[in-house]
mmCIF file of C-alpha atoms in Angstrom:
data_model
loop_
_atom_site.group_PDB
_atom_site.id
_atom_site.type_symbol
_atom_site.label_atom_id
_atom_site.label_comp_id
_atom_site.label_asym_id
_atom_site.label_seq_id
_atom_site.Cartn_x
_atom_site.Cartn_y
_atom_site.Cartn_z
ATOM 1 C CA UNK A 464 0.561 -7.922 -16.318
ATOM 2 C CA UNK A 465 -2.390 -5.664 -17.050
ATOM 3 C CA UNK A 466 -3.647 -5.929 -20.621
ATOM 4 C CA UNK A 467 -6.487 -4.423 -22.564
ATOM 5 C CA UNK A 468 -7.632 -5.488 -26.030
ATOM 6 C CA UNK A 469 -8.267 -2.658 -28.448
ATOM 7 C CA UNK A 470 -10.169 -3.860 -31.488
ATOM 8 C CA UNK A 471 -9.035 -2.437 -34.809
ATOM 9 C CA UNK A 472 -9.889 -2.891 -38.419
ATOM 10 C CA UNK A 473 -7.459 -5.791 -38.829
ATOM 11 C CA UNK A 474 -8.031 -7.450 -35.450
ATOM 12 C CA UNK A 475 -7.152 -6.826 -31.828
ATOM 13 C CA UNK A 476 -4.031 -5.123 -30.493
ATOM 14 C CA UNK A 477 -2.764 -5.913 -27.023
ATOM 15 C CA UNK A 478 -1.564 -3.006 -24.871
ATOM 16 C CA UNK A 479 0.184 -3.197 -21.494
ATOM 17 C CA UNK A 480 0.117 -0.158 -19.177
ATOM 18 C CA UNK A 481 2.497 0.240 -16.235
ATOM 19 C CA UNK A 482 3.119 3.078 -13.758
ATOM 20 C CA UNK A 483 6.779 3.685 -12.840
ATOM 21 C CA UNK A 484 8.691 6.291 -10.839
ATOM 22 C CA UNK A 485 11.916 7.000 -12.719
ATOM 23 C CA UNK A 486 14.445 9.729 -11.918
ATOM 24 C CA UNK A 487 11.903 11.701 -9.931
ATOM 25 C CA UNK A 488 9.193 11.595 -12.624
ATOM 26 C CA UNK A 489 6.074 9.474 -13.045
ATOM 27 C CA UNK A 490 6.145 7.516 -16.309
ATOM 28 C CA UNK A 491 3.518 5.381 -18.034
ATOM 29 C CA UNK A 492 4.967 2.462 -19.991
ATOM 30 C CA UNK A 493 2.831 0.829 -22.659
ATOM 31 C CA UNK A 494 3.618 -2.185 -24.846
ATOM 32 C CA UNK A 495 1.660 -2.248 -28.087
ATOM 33 C CA UNK A 496 2.871 -5.735 -28.984
ATOM 34 C CA UNK A 497 5.962 -4.644 -30.872
ATOM 35 C CA UNK A 498 7.797 -2.126 -28.673
ATOM 36 C CA UNK A 499 7.689 -0.308 -25.361
ATOM 37 C CA UNK A 500 6.570 3.307 -25.267
ATOM 38 C CA UNK A 501 7.089 5.711 -22.359
ATOM 39 C CA UNK A 502 4.509 8.467 -21.884
ATOM 40 C CA UNK A 503 4.453 11.439 -19.509
ATOM 41 C CA UNK A 504 1.054 11.478 -17.720
ATOM 42 C CA UNK A 505 0.856 15.225 -18.412
ATOM 43 C CA UNK A 506 0.567 14.482 -22.136
ATOM 44 C CA UNK A 507 -2.692 12.578 -21.563
ATOM 45 C CA UNK A 508 -6.159 13.967 -20.944
ATOM 46 C CA UNK A 509 -5.908 13.553 -17.160
ATOM 47 C CA UNK A 510 -6.864 15.954 -14.345
ATOM 48 C CA UNK A 511 -4.044 18.390 -13.583
ATOM 49 C CA UNK A 512 -4.134 17.591 -9.863
ATOM 50 C CA UNK A 513 -3.622 13.884 -10.626
ATOM 51 C CA UNK A 514 -0.592 14.460 -12.880
ATOM 52 C CA UNK A 515 0.905 16.876 -10.339
ATOM 53 C CA UNK A 516 0.379 14.335 -7.540
ATOM 54 C CA UNK A 517 1.988 11.579 -9.642
ATOM 55 C CA UNK A 518 5.167 13.594 -10.230
ATOM 56 C CA UNK A 519 5.252 14.717 -6.578
ATOM 57 C CA UNK A 520 5.067 11.061 -5.508
ATOM 58 C CA UNK A 521 7.886 10.170 -7.914
ATOM 59 C CA UNK A 522 10.104 12.962 -6.527
ATOM 60 C CA UNK A 523 9.610 11.768 -2.957
ATOM 61 C CA UNK A 524 10.297 8.183 -4.060
ATOM 62 C CA UNK A 525 13.593 9.271 -5.633
ATOM 63 C CA UNK A 526 14.610 11.079 -2.430
ATOM 64 C CA UNK A 527 13.762 8.020 -0.361
ATOM 65 C CA UNK A 528 15.068 5.330 -2.736
ATOM 66 C CA UNK A 529 18.018 6.795 -4.686
ATOM 67 C CA UNK A 530 18.783 3.319 -6.044
ATOM 68 C CA UNK A 531 15.690 1.851 -7.723
ATOM 69 C CA UNK A 532 17.010 -1.680 -7.137
ATOM 70 C CA UNK A 533 17.526 -1.321 -3.390
ATOM 71 C CA UNK A 534 14.240 -1.907 -1.495
ATOM 72 C CA UNK A 535 13.734 -0.031 1.786
ATOM 73 C CA UNK A 536 11.245 -0.323 4.603
ATOM 74 C CA UNK A 537 9.935 1.636 7.547
ATOM 75 C CA UNK A 538 7.167 4.187 7.873
ATOM 76 C CA UNK A 539 8.430 6.366 5.024
ATOM 77 C CA UNK A 540 8.562 3.386 2.663
ATOM 78 C CA UNK A 541 5.040 2.321 3.635
ATOM 79 C CA UNK A 542 3.739 5.846 2.957
ATOM 80 C CA UNK A 543 5.358 5.931 -0.486
ATOM 81 C CA UNK A 544 3.888 2.523 -1.340
ATOM 82 C CA UNK A 545 0.419 3.450 -0.074
ATOM 83 C CA UNK A 546 0.435 6.791 -1.908
ATOM 84 C CA UNK A 547 1.542 5.117 -5.124
ATOM 85 C CA UNK A 548 -1.246 2.526 -4.878
ATOM 86 C CA UNK A 549 -3.820 5.286 -4.353
ATOM 87 C CA UNK A 550 -2.596 7.250 -7.358
ATOM 88 C CA UNK A 551 -2.468 4.088 -9.480
ATOM 89 C CA UNK A 552 -6.112 3.443 -8.544
ATOM 90 C CA UNK A 553 -7.114 6.966 -9.585
ATOM 91 C CA UNK A 554 -5.148 6.601 -12.807
ATOM 92 C CA UNK A 555 -6.781 3.254 -13.583
ATOM 93 C CA UNK A 556 -10.207 4.785 -12.994
ATOM 94 C CA UNK A 557 -9.455 7.778 -15.228
ATOM 95 C CA UNK A 558 -8.133 5.579 -18.053
ATOM 96 C CA UNK A 559 -10.779 2.891 -17.560
ATOM 97 C CA UNK A 560 -8.311 0.004 -17.566
ATOM 98 C CA UNK A 561 -6.112 -1.915 -15.090
ATOM 99 C CA UNK A 562 -2.686 -0.486 -14.267
ATOM 100 C CA UNK A 563 0.450 -2.418 -13.333
ATOM 101 C CA UNK A 564 1.889 -0.427 -10.416
ATOM 102 C CA UNK A 565 5.689 -0.769 -10.070
ATOM 103 C CA UNK A 566 6.369 -0.118 -6.395
ATOM 104 C CA UNK A 567 9.646 1.862 -6.131
ATOM 105 C CA UNK A 568 10.104 0.722 -2.507
ATOM 106 C CA UNK A 569 9.754 -3.058 -2.808
ATOM 107 C CA UNK A 570 10.392 -3.362 -6.546
ATOM 108 C CA UNK A 571 7.285 -5.514 -6.952
ATOM 109 C CA UNK A 572 4.647 -5.147 -9.681
ATOM 110 C CA UNK A 573 1.033 -4.991 -8.454
ATOM 111 C CA UNK A 574 -2.052 -4.911 -10.652
ATOM 112 C CA UNK A 575 -4.549 -2.195 -9.701
ATOM 113 C CA UNK A 576 -8.093 -2.393 -11.015
ATOM 114 C CA UNK A 577 -10.177 0.705 -11.852
ATOM 115 C CA UNK A 578 -12.935 1.589 -9.432
ATOM 116 C CA UNK A 579 -16.465 0.807 -10.584
ATOM 117 C CA UNK A 580 -18.482 3.989 -10.396
ATOM 118 C CA UNK A 581 -22.184 3.257 -10.147
ATOM 119 C CA UNK A 582 -24.465 5.792 -11.791
ATOM 120 C CA UNK A 583 -26.694 7.461 -9.188
ATOM 121 C CA UNK A 584 -30.428 6.922 -9.652
ATOM 122 C CA UNK A 585 -32.270 9.845 -11.172
ATOM 123 C CA UNK A 586 -35.038 10.983 -8.878
ATOM 124 C CA UNK A 587 -37.171 14.028 -9.100
ATOM 125 C CA UNK A 588 -37.060 15.955 -5.821
ATOM 126 C CA UNK A 589 -40.342 16.520 -4.057
ATOM 127 C CA UNK A 590 -41.526 20.071 -3.805
ATOM 128 C CA UNK A 591 -40.726 21.727 -0.532
ATOM 129 C CA UNK A 592 -37.958 19.232 0.321
ATOM 130 C CA UNK A 593 -34.472 20.648 0.784
ATOM 131 C CA UNK A 594 -31.659 18.242 -0.071
ATOM 132 C CA UNK A 595 -29.077 17.667 2.640
ATOM 133 C CA UNK A 596 -25.465 18.272 1.765
ATOM 134 C CA UNK A 597 -22.889 15.749 2.984
ATOM 135 C CA UNK A 598 -21.474 16.793 6.289
ATOM 136 C CA UNK A 599 -17.736 16.943 6.786
ATOM 137 C CA UNK A 600 -16.331 15.603 9.995
ATOM 138 C CA UNK A 601 -15.065 18.424 12.227
ATOM 139 C CA UNK A 602 -11.310 18.813 12.531
ATOM 140 C CA UNK A 603 -10.144 17.547 15.969
ATOM 141 C CA UNK A 604 -8.185 20.674 16.806
ATOM 142 C CA UNK A 605 -7.957 20.023 20.560
ATOM 143 C CA UNK A 606 -6.686 16.453 20.266
ATOM 144 C CA UNK A 607 -4.539 17.191 17.226
ATOM 145 C CA UNK A 608 -2.806 20.227 18.717
ATOM 146 C CA UNK A 609 -2.205 18.312 21.948
ATOM 147 C CA UNK A 610 -0.402 15.609 19.963
ATOM 148 C CA UNK A 611 1.513 18.308 18.081
ATOM 149 C CA UNK A 612 2.676 20.002 21.304
ATOM 150 C CA UNK A 613 3.781 16.707 22.881
ATOM 151 C CA UNK A 614 5.689 15.610 19.764
ATOM 152 C CA UNK A 615 7.257 19.070 19.369
ATOM 153 C CA UNK A 616 8.442 19.039 22.992
ATOM 154 C CA UNK A 617 9.941 15.559 22.641
ATOM 155 C CA UNK A 618 11.744 16.445 19.384
ATOM 156 C CA UNK A 619 13.006 19.754 20.797
ATOM 157 C CA UNK A 620 14.399 18.151 23.944
ATOM 158 C CA UNK A 621 15.981 15.223 22.093
ATOM 159 C CA UNK A 622 17.600 17.281 19.323
ATOM 160 C CA UNK A 623 18.721 20.053 21.709
ATOM 161 C CA UNK A 624 20.306 17.558 24.097
ATOM 162 C CA UNK A 625 22.110 15.861 21.221
ATOM 163 C CA UNK A 626 23.256 19.205 19.796
ATOM 164 C CA UNK A 627 24.685 20.432 23.115
ATOM 165 C CA UNK A 628 26.469 17.131 23.672
ATOM 166 C CA UNK A 629 28.067 17.237 20.223
ATOM 167 C CA UNK A 630 28.819 20.962 20.488
ATOM 168 C CA UNK A 631 31.140 20.264 23.416
ATOM 169 C CA UNK A 632 33.359 18.374 21.004
ATOM 170 C CA UNK A 633 32.786 20.495 17.890
ATOM 171 C CA UNK A 634 30.171 23.074 16.940
ATOM 172 C CA UNK A 635 30.296 22.008 13.305
ATOM 173 C CA UNK A 636 29.625 18.427 14.354
ATOM 174 C CA UNK A 637 26.408 19.565 16.064
ATOM 175 C CA UNK A 638 25.325 21.499 12.954
ATOM 176 C CA UNK A 639 26.029 18.544 10.649
ATOM 177 C CA UNK A 640 24.083 16.209 12.958
ATOM 178 C CA UNK A 641 21.070 18.547 12.817
ATOM 179 C CA UNK A 642 21.242 18.687 9.017
ATOM 180 C CA UNK A 643 21.350 14.876 8.831
ATOM 181 C CA UNK A 644 18.342 14.589 11.176
ATOM 182 C CA UNK A 645 16.304 17.044 9.106
ATOM 183 C CA UNK A 646 17.259 15.315 5.866
ATOM 184 C CA UNK A 647 16.245 11.917 7.240
ATOM 185 C CA UNK A 648 12.863 13.071 8.582
ATOM 186 C CA UNK A 649 11.869 15.330 5.669
ATOM 187 C CA UNK A 650 10.440 12.587 3.338
ATOM 188 C CA UNK A 651 8.288 11.113 6.117
ATOM 189 C CA UNK A 652 7.038 14.535 7.250
ATOM 190 C CA UNK A 653 6.242 15.547 3.664
ATOM 191 C CA UNK A 654 4.235 12.373 2.961
ATOM 192 C CA UNK A 655 2.360 12.492 6.286
ATOM 193 C CA UNK A 656 1.221 16.102 5.919
ATOM 194 C CA UNK A 657 -2.166 15.091 4.410
ATOM 195 C CA UNK A 658 -2.680 11.799 6.289
ATOM 196 C CA UNK A 659 -5.248 11.961 9.122
ATOM 197 C CA UNK A 660 -3.716 11.676 12.607
ATOM 198 C CA UNK A 661 -0.170 11.549 11.217
ATOM 199 C CA UNK A 662 -0.433 15.156 9.996
ATOM 200 C CA UNK A 663 -0.451 16.318 13.629
ATOM 201 C CA UNK A 664 2.690 14.275 14.290
ATOM 202 C CA UNK A 665 4.306 15.772 11.179
ATOM 203 C CA UNK A 666 3.448 19.275 12.391
ATOM 204 C CA UNK A 667 4.939 18.491 15.798
ATOM 205 C CA UNK A 668 8.144 17.179 14.246
ATOM 206 C CA UNK A 669 8.452 20.315 12.092
ATOM 207 C CA UNK A 670 7.874 22.659 15.053
ATOM 208 C CA UNK A 671 10.237 20.658 17.260
ATOM 209 C CA UNK A 672 13.058 20.805 14.720
ATOM 210 C CA UNK A 673 12.498 24.526 14.255
ATOM 211 C CA UNK A 674 12.629 25.174 18.002
ATOM 212 C CA UNK A 675 15.749 23.023 18.349
ATOM 213 C CA UNK A 676 17.499 25.033 15.650
ATOM 214 C CA UNK A 677 16.401 28.271 17.345
ATOM 215 C CA UNK A 678 17.881 27.117 20.656
ATOM 216 C CA UNK A 679 21.090 26.089 18.896
ATOM 217 C CA UNK A 680 21.404 29.482 17.191
ATOM 218 C CA UNK A 681 20.713 31.362 20.433
ATOM 219 C CA UNK A 682 23.384 29.312 22.177
ATOM 220 C CA UNK A 683 25.908 30.563 19.628
ATOM 221 C CA UNK A 684 25.447 34.084 20.969
ATOM 222 C CA UNK A 685 26.855 32.966 24.304
ATOM 223 C CA UNK A 686 26.053 34.441 27.706
ATOM 224 C CA UNK A 687 25.240 38.152 27.831
ATOM 225 C CA UNK A 688 28.132 40.300 29.028
#
C-alpha cells in the first residue's frame, strides 16, 4: 500500500492514497489512520484535463466491466489497464506521492511511483544563436490511411455478409446483430482513438461499420421498380 508521512504538531500521520473506478467515476480513497475518505479528483487542485481523463477512463471501465469483481481480458481490457496506469502516474506526479492503482480489469492493486522531474540547467543563450524547437514526427498519412481502408473494407464485407445471411431469416435479427457488434466494438474503438497505429485501425472499424449500416439500409429499399 502506498503511504506518505505527514508531520504535524503532535507527530506523524499516515495517509494511504488509492485510485479506483467506481460506478463510472474516478475516486481517490485516502486512509488517515482512523477512517477511509473518498474524494472526487475534481475537488483537488489538479489540471482540468487530468480530472476529465480520469472520469472518462472510469466511464469506459464501467462499460467494459459492469461487475467490478469479474476480471476480463482481451485488447479492450489491456487498453483500460494501460490507460489507468498512465493516469495514475500523472496523478502521482501531480500530488508528489505514490498512488495505489486499483485495476478495474484484473482487480489487482499496483503501486505507481511519481515521475522524477529533473530541473533543466539554466544557461544563458549566446547572442546570435537561435534555439531549436523540438520537432514533431510527421503523421504517416499514407500508411495510416492504407490501413484504415483495408480494415474498413474487411469490416464492411464481414458485417454486410452476416447481415444479409441473417436477413434471410429475419430482418430484425440482422438489425439486432449489428447493434450487438457495434456495442461490443465501441469500448475498444474509443480507447484506441489516441493510440499510435491503433487509431488508424479504430478509424477503419468505424468507417466499415458505417458503410455496412448504409448498405443494410439501402437494401431495405428493395430493387427499383
